[in-house]
CSV table of C-alpha atoms and ligand atoms in Angstrom, one decimal:
chain,number,residue,atom,x,y,z
A,1,MET,CA,20.8,2.9,-30.9
A,2,THR,CA,19.5,3.7,-27.5
A,3,GLN,CA,18.7,7.4,-27.1
A,4,GLN,CA,20.3,9.2,-24.2
A,5,VAL,CA,17.8,10.6,-21.7
A,6,GLN,CA,18.1,12.4,-18.4
A,7,ARG,CA,16.1,13.9,-15.6
A,8,ALA,CA,15.7,17.2,-17.4
A,9,ASP,CA,13.8,15.4,-20.2
A,10,PHE,CA,11.0,14.7,-17.6
A,11,ASP,CA,10.0,18.4,-17.6
A,12,LYS,CA,10.0,18.4,-21.4
A,13,VAL,CA,8.0,15.3,-22.3
A,14,MET,CA,6.0,14.3,-19.2
A,15,VAL,CA,2.7,15.6,-17.9
A,16,PRO,CA,3.8,17.7,-14.8
A,17,ASN,CA,1.8,15.8,-12.2
A,18,TYR,CA,4.9,14.4,-10.5
A,19,ALA,CA,8.1,16.0,-9.2
A,20,PRO,CA,10.7,13.2,-9.3
A,21,ALA,CA,14.0,13.3,-7.5
A,22,ALA,CA,17.1,14.7,-9.2
A,23,PHE,CA,18.6,11.3,-10.0
A,24,VAL,CA,17.5,8.5,-12.4
A,25,PRO,CA,17.8,5.0,-11.1
A,26,VAL,CA,18.9,2.4,-13.7
A,27,ARG,CA,19.5,-0.8,-11.8
A,28,GLY,CA,18.7,-2.5,-8.5
A,29,ALA,CA,19.8,-5.6,-6.6
A,30,GLY,CA,18.2,-6.5,-3.3
A,31,SER,CA,18.0,-3.3,-1.3
A,32,ARG,CA,20.6,-1.4,-3.3
A,33,VAL,CA,19.9,0.8,-6.3
A,34,TRP,CA,22.3,2.6,-8.8
A,35,ASP,CA,21.6,5.7,-10.8
A,36,GLN,CA,22.8,6.9,-14.2
A,37,GLU,CA,26.1,8.2,-12.7
A,38,GLY,CA,26.8,4.9,-11.0
A,39,ARG,CA,26.0,6.2,-7.5
A,40,GLU,CA,24.7,3.7,-5.1
A,41,TYR,CA,21.7,4.1,-2.9
A,42,ILE,CA,20.2,2.0,-0.1
A,43,ASP,CA,16.5,1.6,-0.7
A,44,PHE,CA,14.3,2.3,2.3
A,45,ALA,CA,11.5,3.4,0.0
A,46,GLY,CA,10.7,0.1,-1.7
A,47,GLY,CA,9.0,1.9,-4.6
A,48,ILE,CA,6.4,3.1,-2.1
A,49,ALA,CA,5.8,-0.2,-0.3
A,50,VAL,CA,5.8,-2.2,-3.5
A,51,ASN,CA,9.2,-4.0,-3.8
A,52,SER,CA,8.3,-6.4,-1.0
A,53,LEU,CA,11.3,-8.6,-1.9
A,54,GLY,CA,13.7,-5.9,-3.0
A,55,HIS,CA,15.0,-5.5,-6.6
A,56,ALA,CA,15.6,-8.3,-9.0
A,57,HIS,CA,14.9,-11.1,-6.5
A,58,PRO,CA,16.1,-14.3,-8.2
A,59,ALA,CA,12.8,-16.2,-7.6
A,60,LEU,CA,10.8,-13.3,-9.1
A,61,VAL,CA,13.1,-12.9,-12.0
A,62,GLU,CA,12.8,-16.6,-12.7
A,63,ALA,CA,8.9,-16.6,-12.4
A,64,LEU,CA,8.7,-13.6,-14.7
A,65,THR,CA,11.1,-14.9,-17.4
A,66,GLU,CA,9.7,-18.4,-17.3
A,67,GLN,CA,6.2,-17.1,-17.8
A,68,ALA,CA,7.4,-14.6,-20.4
A,69,LYS,CA,8.6,-17.5,-22.6
A,70,LYS,CA,5.2,-19.2,-22.4
A,71,LEU,CA,2.2,-16.8,-22.4
A,72,TRP,CA,1.8,-13.1,-21.6
A,73,HIS,CA,-1.9,-12.2,-22.2
A,74,VAL,CA,-5.1,-13.9,-23.2
A,75,SER,CA,-7.8,-11.6,-21.8
A,76,ASN,CA,-10.6,-12.6,-19.6
A,77,ALA,CA,-12.5,-14.3,-22.4
A,78,LEU,CA,-10.2,-17.1,-21.2
A,79,THR,CA,-8.7,-18.1,-17.9
A,80,ASN,CA,-5.1,-19.0,-17.3
A,81,GLU,CA,-3.0,-21.2,-15.0
A,82,PRO,CA,-1.0,-18.6,-13.1
A,83,ALA,CA,-4.3,-16.7,-12.2
A,84,LEU,CA,-6.0,-19.9,-11.0
A,85,ARG,CA,-2.9,-20.9,-9.0
A,86,LEU,CA,-2.6,-17.5,-7.4
A,87,ALA,CA,-6.3,-17.2,-6.6
A,88,THR,CA,-6.2,-20.7,-5.0
A,89,LYS,CA,-3.3,-19.8,-2.8
A,90,LEU,CA,-4.9,-16.5,-1.7
A,91,VAL,CA,-8.2,-18.2,-0.9
A,92,ASP,CA,-6.3,-20.9,1.1
A,93,ALA,CA,-4.4,-18.3,3.0
A,94,THR,CA,-7.2,-15.9,3.9
A,95,PHE,CA,-10.9,-15.6,5.0
A,96,ALA,CA,-11.8,-15.2,1.3
A,97,ASP,CA,-13.6,-17.7,-1.0
A,98,LYS,CA,-13.3,-15.6,-4.2
A,99,VAL,CA,-10.8,-13.3,-5.8
A,100,PHE,CA,-11.0,-10.6,-8.5
A,101,PHE,CA,-7.8,-9.5,-10.1
A,102,CYS,CA,-6.9,-6.1,-11.5
A,103,ASN,CA,-3.8,-4.0,-12.0
A,104,SER,CA,-3.6,-1.5,-9.2
A,105,GLY,CA,-4.8,-0.5,-5.8
A,106,ALA,CA,-7.3,2.0,-7.1
A,107,GLU,CA,-8.8,-0.7,-9.4
A,108,ALA,CA,-9.1,-3.1,-6.5
A,109,ASN,CA,-10.9,-0.4,-4.4
A,110,GLU,CA,-13.1,0.6,-7.4
A,111,ALA,CA,-14.2,-3.0,-7.7
A,112,ALA,CA,-14.8,-3.2,-3.9
A,113,PHE,CA,-17.0,-0.1,-3.8
A,114,LYS,CA,-19.0,-1.1,-6.8
A,115,LEU,CA,-19.5,-4.6,-5.3
A,116,ALA,CA,-20.5,-3.2,-1.9
A,117,ARG,CA,-23.1,-0.9,-3.6
A,118,ARG,CA,-24.5,-3.7,-5.8
A,119,TYR,CA,-24.6,-6.2,-3.0
A,120,ALA,CA,-26.6,-3.8,-0.8
A,121,ILE,CA,-28.9,-2.6,-3.5
A,122,GLU,CA,-29.8,-6.2,-4.7
A,123,LYS,CA,-30.1,-7.5,-1.2
A,124,PHE,CA,-31.7,-4.6,0.8
A,125,GLY,CA,-33.1,-2.2,-1.8
A,126,PRO,CA,-32.1,1.0,-3.7
A,127,ASP,CA,-31.6,3.3,-0.6
A,128,LYS,CA,-28.7,1.4,0.9
A,129,THR,CA,-25.9,3.1,-0.9
A,130,GLU,CA,-24.0,5.2,1.6
A,131,ILE,CA,-20.2,4.5,1.9
A,132,ILE,CA,-18.6,5.7,5.1
A,133,ALA,CA,-14.9,6.5,4.8
A,134,PHE,CA,-12.4,8.4,7.0
A,135,SER,CA,-10.6,11.7,7.0
A,136,ASN,CA,-7.1,11.6,5.5
A,137,ALA,CA,-7.8,8.1,4.1
A,138,PHE,CA,-6.2,7.3,0.7
A,139,HIS,CA,-7.9,4.8,-1.6
A,140,GLY,CA,-6.5,5.6,-5.1
A,141,ARG,CA,-6.9,8.2,-7.8
A,142,THR,CA,-9.8,7.1,-10.0
A,143,PHE,CA,-12.7,9.5,-9.5
A,144,PHE,CA,-14.7,7.2,-7.3
A,145,THR,CA,-11.8,6.0,-5.1
A,146,VAL,CA,-10.3,9.5,-4.8
A,147,SER,CA,-13.8,10.8,-3.7
A,148,VAL,CA,-14.0,8.0,-1.1
A,149,GLY,CA,-10.5,9.0,0.0
A,150,GLY,CA,-10.5,11.7,2.7
A,151,GLN,CA,-8.3,14.4,1.3
A,152,GLY,CA,-10.0,17.2,-0.6
A,153,LYS,CA,-6.7,18.3,-2.1
A,154,TYR,CA,-6.7,15.2,-4.2
A,155,SER,CA,-10.4,15.1,-5.2
A,156,ASP,CA,-11.3,18.8,-5.6
A,157,GLY,CA,-11.2,20.7,-8.8
A,158,PHE,CA,-12.5,18.0,-11.1
A,159,GLY,CA,-16.2,18.9,-11.1
A,160,PRO,CA,-19.1,17.0,-9.6
A,161,LYS,CA,-18.1,14.1,-7.4
A,162,PRO,CA,-19.9,10.8,-7.1
A,163,GLY,CA,-22.4,11.1,-4.2
A,164,GLY,CA,-23.4,9.0,-1.2
A,165,ILE,CA,-20.0,9.2,0.5
A,166,THR,CA,-19.5,10.3,4.1
A,167,HIS,CA,-16.2,11.1,5.8
A,168,LEU,CA,-15.8,10.7,9.6
A,169,PRO,CA,-12.8,11.2,11.8
A,170,TYR,CA,-10.5,8.1,11.9
A,171,ASN,CA,-10.2,6.1,15.1
A,172,ASP,CA,-13.4,7.8,16.4
A,173,LEU,CA,-15.7,5.0,17.2
A,174,ASP,CA,-18.4,7.3,18.7
A,175,ALA,CA,-18.6,9.3,15.5
A,176,LEU,CA,-19.1,6.1,13.6
A,177,ALA,CA,-21.7,4.8,16.0
A,178,LYS,CA,-23.6,8.1,15.8
A,179,HIS,CA,-23.6,8.2,12.0
A,180,ILE,CA,-23.9,4.7,10.7
A,181,SER,CA,-27.4,3.6,9.7
A,182,ASP,CA,-29.3,1.1,7.7
A,183,LYS,CA,-28.6,3.2,4.6
A,184,THR,CA,-24.9,2.5,5.0
A,185,CYS,CA,-23.7,-0.2,2.5
A,186,ALA,CA,-20.0,-0.2,3.5
A,187,VAL,CA,-17.5,1.2,5.9
A,188,VAL,CA,-14.0,1.3,4.3
A,189,LEU,CA,-10.8,1.8,6.2
A,190,GLU,CA,-7.0,1.3,6.1
A,191,PRO,CA,-5.9,-0.8,9.1
A,192,VAL,CA,-2.9,1.6,9.1
A,193,GLN,CA,-3.4,4.9,7.3
A,194,GLY,CA,-0.4,5.0,5.0
A,195,GLU,CA,-0.2,8.0,2.7
A,196,SER,CA,-1.4,10.4,5.4
A,197,GLY,CA,1.2,9.6,8.0
A,198,ILE,CA,1.4,5.9,9.1
A,199,VAL,CA,-1.5,6.1,11.6
A,200,PRO,CA,-2.5,2.6,12.9
A,201,ALA,CA,-6.2,2.0,13.7
A,202,THR,CA,-6.8,1.3,17.4
A,203,GLN,CA,-7.9,-2.2,18.3
A,204,ALA,CA,-11.1,-0.8,19.7
A,205,PHE,CA,-11.9,1.1,16.5
A,206,ILE,CA,-11.4,-1.9,14.3
A,207,GLU,CA,-13.5,-4.2,16.6
A,208,GLY,CA,-16.1,-1.5,17.0
A,209,ALA,CA,-16.4,-1.0,13.3
A,210,ARG,CA,-16.9,-4.7,12.8
A,211,ALA,CA,-19.7,-4.8,15.4
A,212,LEU,CA,-21.4,-1.7,13.9
A,213,CYS,CA,-21.3,-3.1,10.4
A,214,ASP,CA,-22.9,-6.3,11.6
A,215,LYS,CA,-25.6,-4.5,13.3
A,216,HIS,CA,-26.5,-2.4,10.2
A,217,ASN,CA,-25.9,-5.0,7.5
A,218,ALA,CA,-23.0,-2.9,6.1
A,219,LEU,CA,-19.9,-4.5,4.6
A,220,LEU,CA,-16.6,-3.8,6.3
A,221,VAL,CA,-13.9,-3.2,3.6
A,222,PHE,CA,-10.3,-3.2,4.5
A,223,ASP,CA,-8.0,-1.3,2.1
A,224,GLU,CA,-4.8,-3.4,2.5
A,225,VAL,CA,-3.2,-2.0,-0.6
A,226,GLN,CA,-0.3,-0.8,1.5
A,227,THR,CA,-0.6,-2.9,4.7
A,228,GLY,CA,-1.0,-6.2,3.0
A,229,ASN,CA,1.3,-8.9,1.7
A,230,GLY,CA,3.5,-9.3,4.8
A,231,ARG,CA,4.2,-5.6,5.2
A,232,LEU,CA,3.1,-5.5,8.9
A,233,GLY,CA,4.5,-9.0,9.8
A,234,SER,CA,1.4,-11.1,9.2
A,235,LEU,CA,0.2,-11.9,5.7
A,236,TYR,CA,-2.6,-9.3,6.0
A,237,ALA,CA,-3.1,-6.7,8.6
A,238,TYR,CA,-6.6,-8.1,9.5
A,239,MET,CA,-4.7,-11.1,10.9
A,240,ASP,CA,-2.6,-8.8,13.2
A,241,TYR,CA,-5.9,-7.3,14.5
A,242,GLY,CA,-7.8,-10.5,14.6
A,243,VAL,CA,-10.8,-8.8,12.9
A,244,VAL,CA,-12.1,-10.3,9.6
A,245,PRO,CA,-13.4,-7.9,6.9
A,246,ASP,CA,-16.1,-8.7,4.3
A,247,ILE,CA,-14.0,-7.4,1.5
A,248,LEU,CA,-10.2,-6.9,1.4
A,249,THR,CA,-8.4,-5.0,-1.3
A,250,THR,CA,-4.7,-5.2,-2.0
A,251,ALA,CA,-2.0,-4.4,-4.6
A,252,LYS,CA,1.4,-2.8,-4.1
A,253,GLY,CA,3.6,-5.5,-2.4
A,254,LEU,CA,1.5,-8.3,-4.0
A,255,GLY,CA,3.5,-8.1,-7.3
A,256,GLY,CA,6.8,-7.1,-5.8
A,257,GLY,CA,7.0,-4.5,-8.5
A,258,PHE,CA,4.9,-6.1,-11.2
A,259,PRO,CA,1.5,-4.2,-11.4
A,260,ILE,CA,-1.3,-6.3,-10.0
A,261,GLY,CA,-4.2,-5.7,-7.6
A,262,ALA,CA,-6.7,-8.1,-6.0
A,263,MET,CA,-10.1,-7.9,-4.3
A,264,LEU,CA,-10.8,-10.8,-1.9
A,265,THR,CA,-14.3,-11.5,-0.6
A,266,THR,CA,-16.7,-14.3,0.4
A,267,GLU,CA,-18.9,-16.4,-1.8
A,268,GLU,CA,-22.1,-14.8,-0.6
A,269,ILE,CA,-20.9,-11.3,-1.5
A,270,ALA,CA,-19.0,-12.2,-4.6
A,271,LYS,CA,-22.1,-13.7,-6.4
A,272,HIS,CA,-23.4,-10.1,-6.8
A,273,LEU,CA,-20.7,-9.4,-9.4
A,274,ALA,CA,-22.4,-11.7,-11.9
A,275,VAL,CA,-21.2,-12.2,-15.5
A,276,GLY,CA,-20.8,-8.9,-17.3
A,277,THR,CA,-21.2,-6.6,-14.2
A,278,HIS,CA,-17.5,-5.6,-13.9
A,279,GLY,CA,-14.3,-6.4,-15.7
A,280,SER,CA,-10.7,-5.5,-16.7
A,281,THR,CA,-8.8,-6.3,-19.9
A,282,TYR,CA,-5.5,-7.0,-18.2
A,283,GLY,CA,-6.7,-8.1,-14.7
A,284,GLY,CA,-5.4,-11.5,-13.9
A,285,ASN,CA,-2.9,-11.6,-16.7
A,286,PRO,CA,-0.4,-14.6,-16.6
A,287,LEU,CA,2.7,-12.5,-16.2
A,288,GLY,CA,1.5,-10.6,-13.2
A,289,CYS,CA,0.0,-13.6,-11.6
A,290,ALA,CA,3.1,-15.7,-12.1
A,291,VAL,CA,5.2,-13.1,-10.3
A,292,ALA,CA,2.7,-12.6,-7.5
A,293,GLU,CA,2.5,-16.3,-6.9
A,294,ALA,CA,6.3,-16.3,-6.4
A,295,VAL,CA,6.0,-13.3,-4.0
A,296,LEU,CA,3.2,-15.0,-2.0
A,297,ASP,CA,5.2,-18.2,-1.7
A,298,ILE,CA,8.1,-16.3,-0.1
A,299,ILE,CA,6.2,-13.9,2.1
A,300,SER,CA,4.0,-16.7,3.5
A,301,GLN,CA,7.1,-18.3,5.1
A,302,PRO,CA,7.1,-17.9,8.9
A,303,GLU,CA,10.8,-17.0,8.9
A,304,VAL,CA,10.1,-14.1,6.6
A,305,GLN,CA,7.3,-12.9,8.7
A,306,ALA,CA,9.3,-13.2,11.9
A,307,GLY,CA,12.1,-11.4,10.2
A,308,VAL,CA,9.8,-8.4,9.4
A,309,LYS,CA,9.0,-8.1,13.1
A,310,ALA,CA,12.7,-8.3,14.2
A,311,LYS,CA,13.7,-5.8,11.5
A,312,HIS,CA,11.0,-3.4,12.8
A,313,GLN,CA,12.6,-3.5,16.3
A,314,ARG,CA,16.0,-2.8,14.8
A,315,PHE,CA,14.7,0.3,13.0
A,316,ARG,CA,12.7,1.5,16.0
A,317,GLU,CA,15.7,1.2,18.4
A,318,ARG,CA,18.1,3.0,16.1
A,319,LEU,CA,15.5,5.8,15.2
A,320,ASN,CA,14.9,6.4,18.9
A,321,ALA,CA,18.7,6.7,19.4
A,322,ILE,CA,19.0,9.1,16.5
A,323,ASN,CA,16.1,11.1,18.0
A,324,GLU,CA,17.8,11.3,21.4
A,325,LYS,CA,20.8,12.9,19.8
A,326,HIS,CA,19.1,15.2,17.3
A,327,GLY,CA,15.6,15.8,18.8
A,328,CYS,CA,13.5,16.0,15.7
A,329,PHE,CA,10.8,13.3,16.1
A,330,ALA,CA,7.7,13.5,18.1
A,331,GLU,CA,7.0,9.8,17.7
A,332,ILE,CA,8.2,6.6,15.9
A,333,ARG,CA,5.2,4.6,14.8
A,334,GLY,CA,3.9,1.9,12.5
A,335,MET,CA,4.2,-1.8,12.4
A,336,GLY,CA,6.6,-4.2,10.5
A,337,MET,CA,8.3,-2.7,7.5
A,338,LEU,CA,5.9,0.3,7.5
A,339,ILE,CA,7.4,2.8,9.8
A,340,GLY,CA,6.7,6.5,10.3
A,341,ALA,CA,9.0,9.0,12.0
A,342,ALA,CA,6.7,11.9,12.9
A,343,LEU,CA,8.5,15.2,13.0
A,344,ASN,CA,8.1,17.4,16.1
A,345,LYS,CA,6.9,21.0,16.1
A,346,ASP,CA,10.3,22.4,15.3
A,347,PHE,CA,10.5,20.5,12.1
A,348,ALA,CA,6.8,20.5,11.1
A,349,GLY,CA,6.3,20.5,7.3
A,350,ARG,CA,9.9,19.5,6.6
A,351,ALA,CA,9.7,15.7,5.7
A,352,LYS,CA,10.7,16.6,2.2
A,353,ASP,CA,14.0,18.1,3.4
A,354,PHE,CA,14.8,14.8,5.2
A,355,MET,CA,14.1,12.9,2.0
A,356,THR,CA,16.2,15.2,-0.2
A,357,GLU,CA,19.2,15.2,2.2
A,358,SER,CA,19.0,11.4,2.5
A,359,ALA,CA,19.1,11.1,-1.3
A,360,LYS,CA,22.2,13.3,-1.4
A,361,LEU,CA,23.9,10.8,1.0
A,362,GLY,CA,22.9,7.7,-0.9
A,363,LEU,CA,19.6,6.7,0.8
A,364,MET,CA,16.0,6.5,-0.5
A,365,VAL,CA,13.3,7.3,2.0
A,366,LEU,CA,9.7,8.5,1.6
A,367,GLN,CA,7.4,11.0,3.2
A,368,ALA,CA,3.9,10.3,4.3
A,369,GLY,CA,2.4,13.8,4.2
A,370,PRO,CA,4.5,16.9,5.1
A,371,ASP,CA,5.3,15.9,8.7
A,372,VAL,CA,6.3,12.2,8.6
A,373,VAL,CA,9.4,10.5,7.2
A,374,ARG,CA,8.3,7.0,6.0
A,375,PHE,CA,10.3,3.8,5.7
A,376,ALA,CA,8.9,1.0,3.6
A,377,PRO,CA,11.9,-1.2,2.7
A,378,SER,CA,12.0,-4.7,1.4
A,379,LEU,CA,10.6,-7.3,3.8
A,380,VAL,CA,13.9,-9.2,3.5
A,381,ILE,CA,16.3,-6.3,3.6
A,382,PRO,CA,19.6,-7.6,5.1
A,383,ASP,CA,20.4,-6.3,8.6
A,384,ALA,CA,23.7,-4.9,7.3
A,385,ASP,CA,21.8,-2.7,4.8
A,386,ILE,CA,19.5,-1.5,7.6
A,387,GLU,CA,22.6,-0.5,9.6
A,388,GLU,CA,24.3,1.2,6.8
A,389,GLY,CA,21.1,2.9,5.6
A,390,LEU,CA,20.4,4.3,9.1
A,391,ASN,CA,24.0,5.5,9.3
A,392,ARG,CA,23.3,7.5,6.2
A,393,PHE,CA,20.0,8.6,7.6
A,394,GLU,CA,21.7,9.9,10.8
A,395,ARG,CA,24.0,12.0,8.7
A,396,ALA,CA,21.0,13.4,6.7
A,397,VAL,CA,19.2,14.2,10.0
A,398,ALA,CA,22.3,16.0,11.2
A,399,ALA,CA,22.4,18.0,8.0
A,400,VAL,CA,18.7,19.0,8.3
A,401,THR,CA,18.8,19.7,12.1
A,402,GLY,CA,22.2,21.4,12.0
A,403,LYS,CA,23.3,19.4,15.0
B,501,PLP,C1,-1.2,3.2,-2.9
B,501,PLP,C2,-2.6,3.0,-2.3
B,501,PLP,C3,-3.7,2.9,-3.1
B,501,PLP,C4,-3.7,3.2,-4.6
B,501,PLP,O1,-3.0,2.2,-5.2
B,501,PLP,P1,-2.6,2.4,-6.8
B,501,PLP,O2,-1.9,1.2,-7.2
B,501,PLP,O3,-1.7,3.6,-6.8
B,501,PLP,O4,-3.8,2.7,-7.5
B,501,PLP,C5,-5.0,2.7,-2.5
B,501,PLP,N1,-5.1,2.5,-1.1
B,501,PLP,C6,-4.0,2.6,-0.3
B,501,PLP,C7,-4.1,2.3,1.1
B,501,PLP,C8,-2.7,2.8,-0.9
B,501,PLP,O5,-1.6,2.9,-0.1
């Protein structure tokens, strides 16, 4: 018999590194989710920009179940058809010639940083190891990636950190120009900083970073774990900016909810991860790759990408209208289905309150730091769900602002 469990059990049996919401979801369909009590929620959180096609999308359910009947896991001592098909489609759709699969964003970045170091050391000598990253960046929670990330609160308190990492202010091209040198092996950035508040890179910063990397033989690494896979309206954010990186990492939306990560790069760079230099037991497993292939087929469609841009406008207009009435946002920002409503001074630090009130009214939203309410819904969320979700959000805003 199935054992009855509830939210209170979390505090008894789980390591206390998370503080989950008061309700426990049990089922989802499209952009709606139901909890243990049968209460319905509209999902503007998307599992933190992961459920790119909502919940239980029929094409994904079919890809997963068909593959589940055939082959789940073989290890990388063998290759498999779904991995080869997915890699071929990613190579055809992007700048990349080669793909490395793993299971998460952190692993994709771990692979990218190790590859950048190895490439530079083998090609230019042992002193070219500096990684330049940016304040408030988020690149994952392994010790290397969290150290490259630019938030001390996540990386402090675990003892000595990996060295050779420099943090500069984001969107500050002068600082980068002053600091970068021939000892720099890589510059890594998020095209839109996600976790720290939905802060897009300026066009000048991205273009300038590309030029400086070329000048100093440093690799430009785009962390597209959150911005990739159609989230901003193009397949990858580098396409929106028209600036091609040397290495691109992605995860989150790629599997639509099945854990998978990928690192994409060129032939010339990829060859420095020769046999035995890096690996993963599960990376590129048939189940994950079969689902991601189905995701990629759908998010590559021009109608889906045009829909993301149209839905962005719909969100932006309504959020601006809500703000005119309730006066709580300093700015609505972001691109595509990655939107941040930055709170003004009067509501500084209260993003969590907006999240909690929304949940009470049947709406899942996210925060991105203490001052920004984040929306990362399905790329194919129906317009009617956007309307109803924003109706609920307006009621939550009214509750928090008392207006
Ligand atoms: C979420 C995220 C990561 C980490 O991904 P995990 O799958 O949690 O390891 C890395 N970089 C960015 C930009 C992210 O948003």
